Amino acid sequence: MTAVDETRAPSAEVGRDRRRKEDQHLITGRSRFTDNIVLPGMLHVAMVRRPYAHARITGIDASAAQESPGVVAVLTGDDVKDQQGSLPNAWPVTPEQKAPPHPAIAVDRVAFSGEVVAAVVARTAAAARDAAELVDVDYEELDPVVDLKAAAADEKLAHPDLGTNRSALWVFDSAEAGTGGDVEEAIRDAEVLVEREFRQQRLIPAFMEPRSVVVDPTGEQFTMWSATQVPHILRLMLALTLAVPESKIRVIAPDVGGGFGGKLQVTPEEVITFLVARRTGKPCKWTETRSESLLSGHHGRDQWQKLTLAARRDGTVTGLKVELTANMGAYLGLVTSGIPILGAFMFNAIYKFPSYRFECQNVFTNLTWTDAYRGAGRPEATFAIERMMDELATELGRDPIEVREQNWIKHEEFPFTTVAGLEYDSGNYEAATARAKELFGYDELRAEQARRRESGDRVQLGIGVSTFTEMCGLAPSRVLGSLSYGAGGWEHASVRMLPSGKVEVITGSSAHGQGHETAWSQIVADQLGVPFEDVEVLHGDTQISHKGLDTYGSRSLVVGGQAVIKAAQKVIDKARPLAAHVLEANVDDLEFAEGRFTVRGAGEGQEGIGLTDLALAVFAAHDLPDGMEPSLDADATYDPVNFSYPHGTHLCAMEVDTETGQSRMRAYVCVDDVGNVVNPLIVDGQVHGGLVQGIAQALWEEAVYDDQGTLVTGSFVDYTLPTSADTISYVTDRTVTPSTTNDLGAKGVGEAGTIASTPAVVNAVLDAVRQFGVTDIRMPMTPERVWRAIQEGRGSAPTPEAAQPHFEAGEPNQDTPETEGGQA
Amino acid sequence: MTRISVKVDGVTYEDEVEPRTLLVHYLREQLGKTGTVIGCDTSNCGACTVHLDGRSVKSCNVLAVQADGHEVTTVEGLADPVDGTLTPVQEAFRDCHALQCGFCTPGMIMQATDLLRENPRPTEEEVRVGMEGNLCRCTGYHNIVRAVLEAAAQREGQRA
Amino acid sequence: MIPAQFDYVAPATLEEALTLLSEHGDEAKVLAGGQSLLPVLRMRLNAPGVVVDISGIQELKEITDQGESIRIGAGATYQDVLDSPLVREHLGLLHKAVTEVADPQIRHRGTVCGALAHSDPAGDVGGPVLALDATMEVQSRGVVGPRQVAAADFFVDLFETAVGDGELLTAVTIPKHTGWGSHYEKFVRVSHQWAIIGVAAAVRAEGGTIAEAKVGLTNMGSVPLRATAVEQALVGLAATEEALAEACSLAGEGTDPPSDLNGQADYRRHLAGVLTRRAVLAAAGG
């Protein structure tokens, strides 16, 4: 638990709670979101979307739209079918993976509600919207595949031409891989066997900035501004999909208003806007409405999880078997198929399972396709295992923390190779848990819980535990290769020394709220010994940052930040011969610290020479060592050697009103170990935001479809994001075991809160109501579900409704379209 | 088209607008006041919050023609126009790291400003309820609430 | 997000407004605060030919003391109601319910009468207004003086009221309930949501005993409801949880609430009983 990594330069900036450089323009309204961009002669695009889930297109009459005032063009699938290609899936998880073609504009069949069937291009956004209403499409309705389990059984087909709904079956078995024993044997010999099935409901990323694209076809290159997390990947994929030379495309991600995985995609709308700009020769803009976003932006999660945990009577776990059914939705997006597979290595979590088997069946339905959403595969895994550890503790009648501790990897056992084959480099679960218990007042809350139970209080208290780890910092390229991922996991950075002494840092990661400008400035300020204020971080434009793999999977700092360090070190190395030349010293006698080269043994008080002085000297290039190129600038491309493994202990206290089923958070404490921290202010912010997204999965959010495949939660009226009034202030703290695989000793933090919090909350609510015979409640744990579970557990309300899913298809829905929106 | 006269961030504008033009579209598209952003279509998110005659409103839920003869302040009109001095709320948002992606921020700042005008010394609970019409997906609200409380303390300090 | 085209008129007087409404009939939509109308227009769920903005009519903005009652004009916003000492003193229940409407921004623009005319059963002011025996003033061109409609007759169905084409709801008049205790219990999953259900209770207690009680229910049917059986059963009971429990548990009986994402009908009926007990108890100061 040492905080200092001795390989680092003396640290002035790293570790400081610097206020963010990004904020000034955002708090004064000088933002540069894509929808803010206006170009001369710009046209506007409105999409015509299919309202039902599965149908054949039998005819499109666009003549009235075409004649509408201001309309420049109306494009249908027929018009673009020879140019639009098929949207990319970069992760064929098995060689046999099945997938239908994925058109940007549907040509003859639509496979989910919200799919684009035509695009209207007009002089104003209003004219485009007016005309979109006039596009007349005839459909022959087909039977939609909505239910995931029925889909897995191939009862009816989401894509009749495919012949099956089953896209791929992916298996990891520790006995086959040689990383552990045979799980079937462990199950056969189990003294205690816990079998459970959990539902990971479908979620919507719901970034605050709706997606927007501007494409400017004037000039030699096409320039695309997009609200994307992945400008570099987008550029490459556009080139491959549309057969346009990559060098003719420039992608810019300006200010991007959140992503959470939801903007890790190559979207139909990006392709369509590109095509209409090319066709019209004019800059074109498309900006979605929130309803379009909820309907057609990719969704997350959506799995059935079947788990079997074998243990001995003394509580020692002996095996874990995981059988997943994962909903792809109608198509495979950029990494759709790989998302559940990312969980494969995380179900065993921090525990020493001797045997492990993971199977995931990827399945098509006629719903919006799924893809990355904060945590991507790992929250699903952590939820399941943390629920199972509570079930095991309940089965054994023991404290849930005690059972976890009995089975987790002890701090002296690191580095530890898990049954899933990963090598965890560092961690200290005991320390994080001890600190969390102390901050939480664990024993006092347990005592209060007992008192309330005793007195039969209407409001019962529950305490939930979640001890998590995750693999982040995607990812070592060789690992991605072994998983058939379509790209590597390196990151690129450049450091440019300007003659005025300022420093430009170019990073291939693409921030959209994470604070890279600030954090990278801190890192470079330390590395080069320049003031924090003198560092300018540039990113998100493929013409400035020509190379990169963007931002997702808690990778930016541990991969991208490390690339920045490597580039900065190269700058110093390049400057060293010049410094020796200027100081008339031997290169080997030079020392570099605090931005200056000095000569070893030349005594205190020597001036030496500053790196920025050398930058000016290089600019002038009047007197350089023979053969030296007149540049200190340097590039680095860094491929991580391992994932990073942050971990933490989260404790949650929930009060449950047993009369109404309403639950209220009483306290939440999390102690995370994310290794060394560059900026604690930013790290805490990442944790807070992550927590609420995870808590929201437990309590509030679900994308609900009716049995016709229509999204019922199609606006913010029904897709219930929490507000400030629904949440509380959180107690956060950290323990530190530095990562051993990067120079910063840092571990990823972007997804930690989301991954850990969902099971903590669910375990807490269940802990409050288990006394009534409740064993499980599906997420989100709505008041109604909690209330029904209590009624059922007590055996007092065997109503048929109690056994039904939360949403009953076909029932009238309160929020008929007329009621959407605010109130008079 | 209807002719309107609106004072926005201290400047009087006279413009022709379609009656159907929403105030937020007028601000963004006709005046170039893109600091005010659009986050939803059901008036839930509050990202487009501005002040109309000194009170916070959701500018997606007001027609531009309704602003005729009235005064609008957007996030772009808060800081001192001459020296750029930030308001206590803007300062506190930066100081408390109350923004990440920054998309909800204009609305949050405008609503927080209105809240503190109404209630200069709110409790945490009052802040949480007073900001319920503004959604944020990045911060979990923790630091936003802290920032509003800090701005209140700051203003209190200035008065003392 | 962009409404269909419409014409816009902003009459300066009530007479002008009534003339416009009579000319345009069902082609016209009235805009007071616009907080219900604009979402409908933005989503293109309705495309009126003309929008008649009554917010500039001074005489409609007033909240006045009528002696036995308080009159709230059609132009008075929720914020005007919250700021009104008259409402606070004499109509505590309405005051409490309005604090629960939507969010501050919406309350700065939206109007009580606009919500009543919109008649969304999940709206927060219908139940209280019904419980407090309000009367609606409905005016039309060529008819002298307002038509008075009792709240009980005003709400016809989902989004349907006694206000006909060419007519305008100009005010709601509510008898004073000075000295009554009151409470509005709103049940939601997240705070910016419409009420899953709401219970509005006003109680006149004498020496710890309930002398009179009025209970209105939000979103327990296609229109706001009055729990008359509960009201009657409460009279004479001590204001304690034990004494009230049975009478209040009847609140959901005979109602036909919706079944939707937030709750099936039987759950809503159960909640009605629980929340009525809590609301009445809070109103009675228990």
mmCIF file of C-alpha atoms in Angstrom, chain B residues 9-155:
data_model
loop_
_atom_site.group_PDB
_atom_site.id
_atom_site.type_symbol
_atom_site.label_atom_id
_atom_site.label_comp_id
_atom_site.label_asym_id
_atom_site.label_seq_id
_atom_site.Cartn_x
_atom_site.Cartn_y
_atom_site.Cartn_z
ATOM 1 C CA ASP B 9 -28.113 39.306 -22.710
ATOM 2 C CA GLY B 10 -28.406 43.080 -22.743
ATOM 3 C CA VAL B 11 -28.834 43.514 -26.494
ATOM 4 C CA THR B 12 -32.167 44.353 -28.117
ATOM 5 C CA TYR B 13 -32.987 42.321 -31.208
ATOM 6 C CA GLU B 14 -35.796 42.823 -33.683
ATOM 7 C CA ASP B 15 -36.517 39.823 -35.835
ATOM 8 C CA GLU B 16 -39.072 38.082 -37.973
ATOM 9 C CA VAL B 17 -39.929 34.626 -36.651
ATOM 10 C CA GLU B 18 -42.379 31.898 -37.533
ATOM 11 C CA PRO B 19 -44.928 31.589 -34.718
ATOM 12 C CA ARG B 20 -43.886 27.968 -34.276
ATOM 13 C CA THR B 21 -40.265 28.870 -33.575
ATOM 14 C CA LEU B 22 -39.301 27.812 -30.059
ATOM 15 C CA LEU B 23 -37.401 30.336 -27.981
ATOM 16 C CA VAL B 24 -34.428 27.964 -27.809
ATOM 17 C CA HIS B 25 -34.322 27.658 -31.595
ATOM 18 C CA TYR B 26 -34.548 31.424 -31.943
ATOM 19 C CA LEU B 27 -31.664 31.893 -29.504
ATOM 20 C CA ARG B 28 -29.474 29.273 -31.148
ATOM 21 C CA GLU B 29 -30.266 29.650 -34.809
ATOM 22 C CA GLN B 30 -31.175 33.292 -35.278
ATOM 23 C CA LEU B 31 -29.039 34.903 -32.589
ATOM 24 C CA GLY B 32 -26.182 32.394 -32.539
ATOM 25 C CA LYS B 33 -26.574 31.987 -28.792
ATOM 26 C CA THR B 34 -25.448 28.364 -28.953
ATOM 27 C CA GLY B 35 -24.421 28.335 -25.309
ATOM 28 C CA THR B 36 -28.002 27.317 -24.589
ATOM 29 C CA VAL B 37 -28.451 23.721 -25.685
ATOM 30 C CA ILE B 38 -31.263 21.251 -26.336
ATOM 31 C CA GLY B 39 -31.215 17.947 -24.482
ATOM 32 C CA CYS B 40 -34.716 16.542 -24.850
ATOM 33 C CA ASP B 41 -38.097 17.054 -26.461
ATOM 34 C CA THR B 42 -40.341 16.600 -23.426
ATOM 35 C CA SER B 43 -39.134 19.500 -21.244
ATOM 36 C CA ASN B 44 -37.671 17.085 -18.704
ATOM 37 C CA CYS B 45 -33.937 17.749 -18.968
ATOM 38 C CA GLY B 46 -33.656 21.495 -18.335
ATOM 39 C CA ALA B 47 -30.503 21.883 -20.458
ATOM 40 C CA CYS B 48 -32.170 24.802 -22.287
ATOM 41 C CA THR B 49 -32.971 26.759 -19.112
ATOM 42 C CA VAL B 50 -32.690 30.549 -19.490
ATOM 43 C CA HIS B 51 -34.120 33.447 -17.518
ATOM 44 C CA LEU B 52 -37.189 35.163 -18.894
ATOM 45 C CA ASP B 53 -37.774 38.452 -17.112
ATOM 46 C CA GLY B 54 -35.532 37.208 -14.355
ATOM 47 C CA ARG B 55 -37.125 33.801 -13.713
ATOM 48 C CA SER B 56 -35.861 30.443 -14.942
ATOM 49 C CA VAL B 57 -37.795 28.831 -17.774
ATOM 50 C CA LYS B 58 -37.180 25.980 -20.160
ATOM 51 C CA SER B 59 -36.650 27.745 -23.459
ATOM 52 C CA CYS B 60 -37.858 24.701 -25.405
ATOM 53 C CA ASN B 61 -41.206 25.248 -23.711
ATOM 54 C CA VAL B 62 -41.656 28.878 -24.699
ATOM 55 C CA LEU B 63 -42.382 30.229 -28.180
ATOM 56 C CA ALA B 64 -40.125 32.970 -29.457
ATOM 57 C CA VAL B 65 -43.213 35.103 -30.069
ATOM 58 C CA GLN B 66 -44.041 34.815 -26.361
ATOM 59 C CA ALA B 67 -40.745 36.517 -25.573
ATOM 60 C CA ASP B 68 -41.768 39.590 -27.585
ATOM 61 C CA GLY B 69 -41.265 42.639 -25.401
ATOM 62 C CA HIS B 70 -39.488 40.642 -22.721
ATOM 63 C CA GLU B 71 -35.947 40.182 -21.519
ATOM 64 C CA VAL B 72 -33.939 36.969 -21.760
ATOM 65 C CA THR B 73 -30.682 36.087 -20.041
ATOM 66 C CA THR B 74 -28.695 33.074 -21.190
ATOM 67 C CA VAL B 75 -25.565 31.483 -19.798
ATOM 68 C CA GLU B 76 -23.641 33.731 -22.185
ATOM 69 C CA GLY B 77 -24.952 36.805 -20.423
ATOM 70 C CA LEU B 78 -23.879 35.948 -16.883
ATOM 71 C CA ALA B 79 -20.213 36.875 -16.744
ATOM 72 C CA ASP B 80 -19.250 40.540 -16.671
ATOM 73 C CA PRO B 81 -19.292 41.702 -20.311
ATOM 74 C CA VAL B 82 -16.229 43.899 -19.855
ATOM 75 C CA ASP B 83 -13.756 41.958 -17.765
ATOM 76 C CA GLY B 84 -15.313 38.512 -17.958
ATOM 77 C CA THR B 85 -15.632 38.125 -14.206
ATOM 78 C CA LEU B 86 -17.620 34.996 -13.508
ATOM 79 C CA THR B 87 -20.638 34.872 -11.238
ATOM 80 C CA PRO B 88 -20.326 32.998 -7.927
ATOM 81 C CA VAL B 89 -22.347 30.140 -9.394
ATOM 82 C CA GLN B 90 -20.061 29.829 -12.411
ATOM 83 C CA GLU B 91 -17.012 29.997 -10.165
ATOM 84 C CA ALA B 92 -18.406 27.371 -7.846
ATOM 85 C CA PHE B 93 -19.180 24.999 -10.706
ATOM 86 C CA ARG B 94 -15.535 25.089 -11.739
ATOM 87 C CA ASP B 95 -14.219 25.017 -8.218
ATOM 88 C CA CYS B 96 -16.318 22.012 -7.186
ATOM 89 C CA HIS B 97 -15.856 20.094 -10.453
ATOM 90 C CA ALA B 98 -19.608 20.258 -10.965
ATOM 91 C CA LEU B 99 -19.337 19.562 -14.682
ATOM 92 C CA GLN B 100 -17.793 16.859 -16.779
ATOM 93 C CA CYS B 101 -19.069 16.876 -20.358
ATOM 94 C CA GLY B 102 -20.610 20.294 -19.746
ATOM 95 C CA PHE B 103 -23.770 19.754 -21.758
ATOM 96 C CA CYS B 104 -26.214 20.134 -18.877
ATOM 97 C CA THR B 105 -24.095 22.915 -17.381
ATOM 98 C CA PRO B 106 -25.748 25.991 -18.962
ATOM 99 C CA GLY B 107 -29.130 24.866 -17.681
ATOM 100 C CA MET B 108 -27.749 23.871 -14.304
ATOM 101 C CA ILE B 109 -26.047 27.231 -13.842
ATOM 102 C CA MET B 110 -29.140 29.174 -14.885
ATOM 103 C CA GLN B 111 -31.387 27.162 -12.570
ATOM 104 C CA ALA B 112 -28.938 27.388 -9.673
ATOM 105 C CA THR B 113 -28.768 31.148 -10.159
ATOM 106 C CA ASP B 114 -32.553 31.391 -10.010
ATOM 107 C CA LEU B 115 -32.695 29.105 -6.987
ATOM 108 C CA LEU B 116 -30.228 31.224 -5.024
ATOM 109 C CA ARG B 117 -32.059 34.406 -5.932
ATOM 110 C CA GLU B 118 -35.201 32.911 -4.420
ATOM 111 C CA ASN B 119 -33.486 31.231 -1.511
ATOM 112 C CA PRO B 120 -29.998 32.591 -0.792
ATOM 113 C CA ARG B 121 -29.261 30.121 1.979
ATOM 114 C CA PRO B 122 -30.648 26.770 0.930
ATOM 115 C CA THR B 123 -30.111 23.476 2.706
ATOM 116 C CA GLU B 124 -28.763 20.499 0.764
ATOM 117 C CA GLU B 125 -32.295 19.136 0.549
ATOM 118 C CA GLU B 126 -33.611 22.433 -0.827
ATOM 119 C CA VAL B 127 -30.886 22.466 -3.450
ATOM 120 C CA ARG B 128 -31.663 18.903 -4.462
ATOM 121 C CA VAL B 129 -35.364 19.626 -4.837
ATOM 122 C CA GLY B 130 -34.784 23.007 -6.445
ATOM 123 C CA MET B 131 -32.632 21.440 -9.161
ATOM 124 C CA GLU B 132 -35.015 18.555 -9.900
ATOM 125 C CA GLY B 133 -35.911 19.934 -13.318
ATOM 126 C CA ASN B 134 -32.368 19.545 -14.632
ATOM 127 C CA LEU B 135 -30.872 16.216 -15.630
ATOM 128 C CA CYS B 136 -27.179 15.376 -15.567
ATOM 129 C CA ARG B 137 -25.676 12.057 -16.612
ATOM 130 C CA CYS B 138 -22.015 12.633 -15.680
ATOM 131 C CA THR B 139 -21.690 13.951 -12.149
ATOM 132 C CA GLY B 140 -24.263 11.984 -10.190
ATOM 133 C CA TYR B 141 -25.303 15.458 -8.951
ATOM 134 C CA HIS B 142 -22.936 15.183 -5.981
ATOM 135 C CA ASN B 143 -20.651 18.041 -7.018
ATOM 136 C CA ILE B 144 -23.456 20.081 -8.558
ATOM 137 C CA VAL B 145 -25.193 20.178 -5.204
ATOM 138 C CA ARG B 146 -21.902 21.025 -3.545
ATOM 139 C CA ALA B 147 -21.306 23.844 -6.022
ATOM 140 C CA VAL B 148 -24.701 25.422 -5.414
ATOM 141 C CA LEU B 149 -24.103 25.299 -1.674
ATOM 142 C CA GLU B 150 -20.638 26.754 -2.132
ATOM 143 C CA ALA B 151 -21.988 29.556 -4.334
ATOM 144 C CA ALA B 152 -24.515 30.340 -1.617
ATOM 145 C CA ALA B 153 -21.765 30.494 0.997
ATOM 146 C CA GLN B 154 -19.661 32.622 -1.331
ATOM 147 C CA ARG B 155 -22.453 35.147 -1.884
#
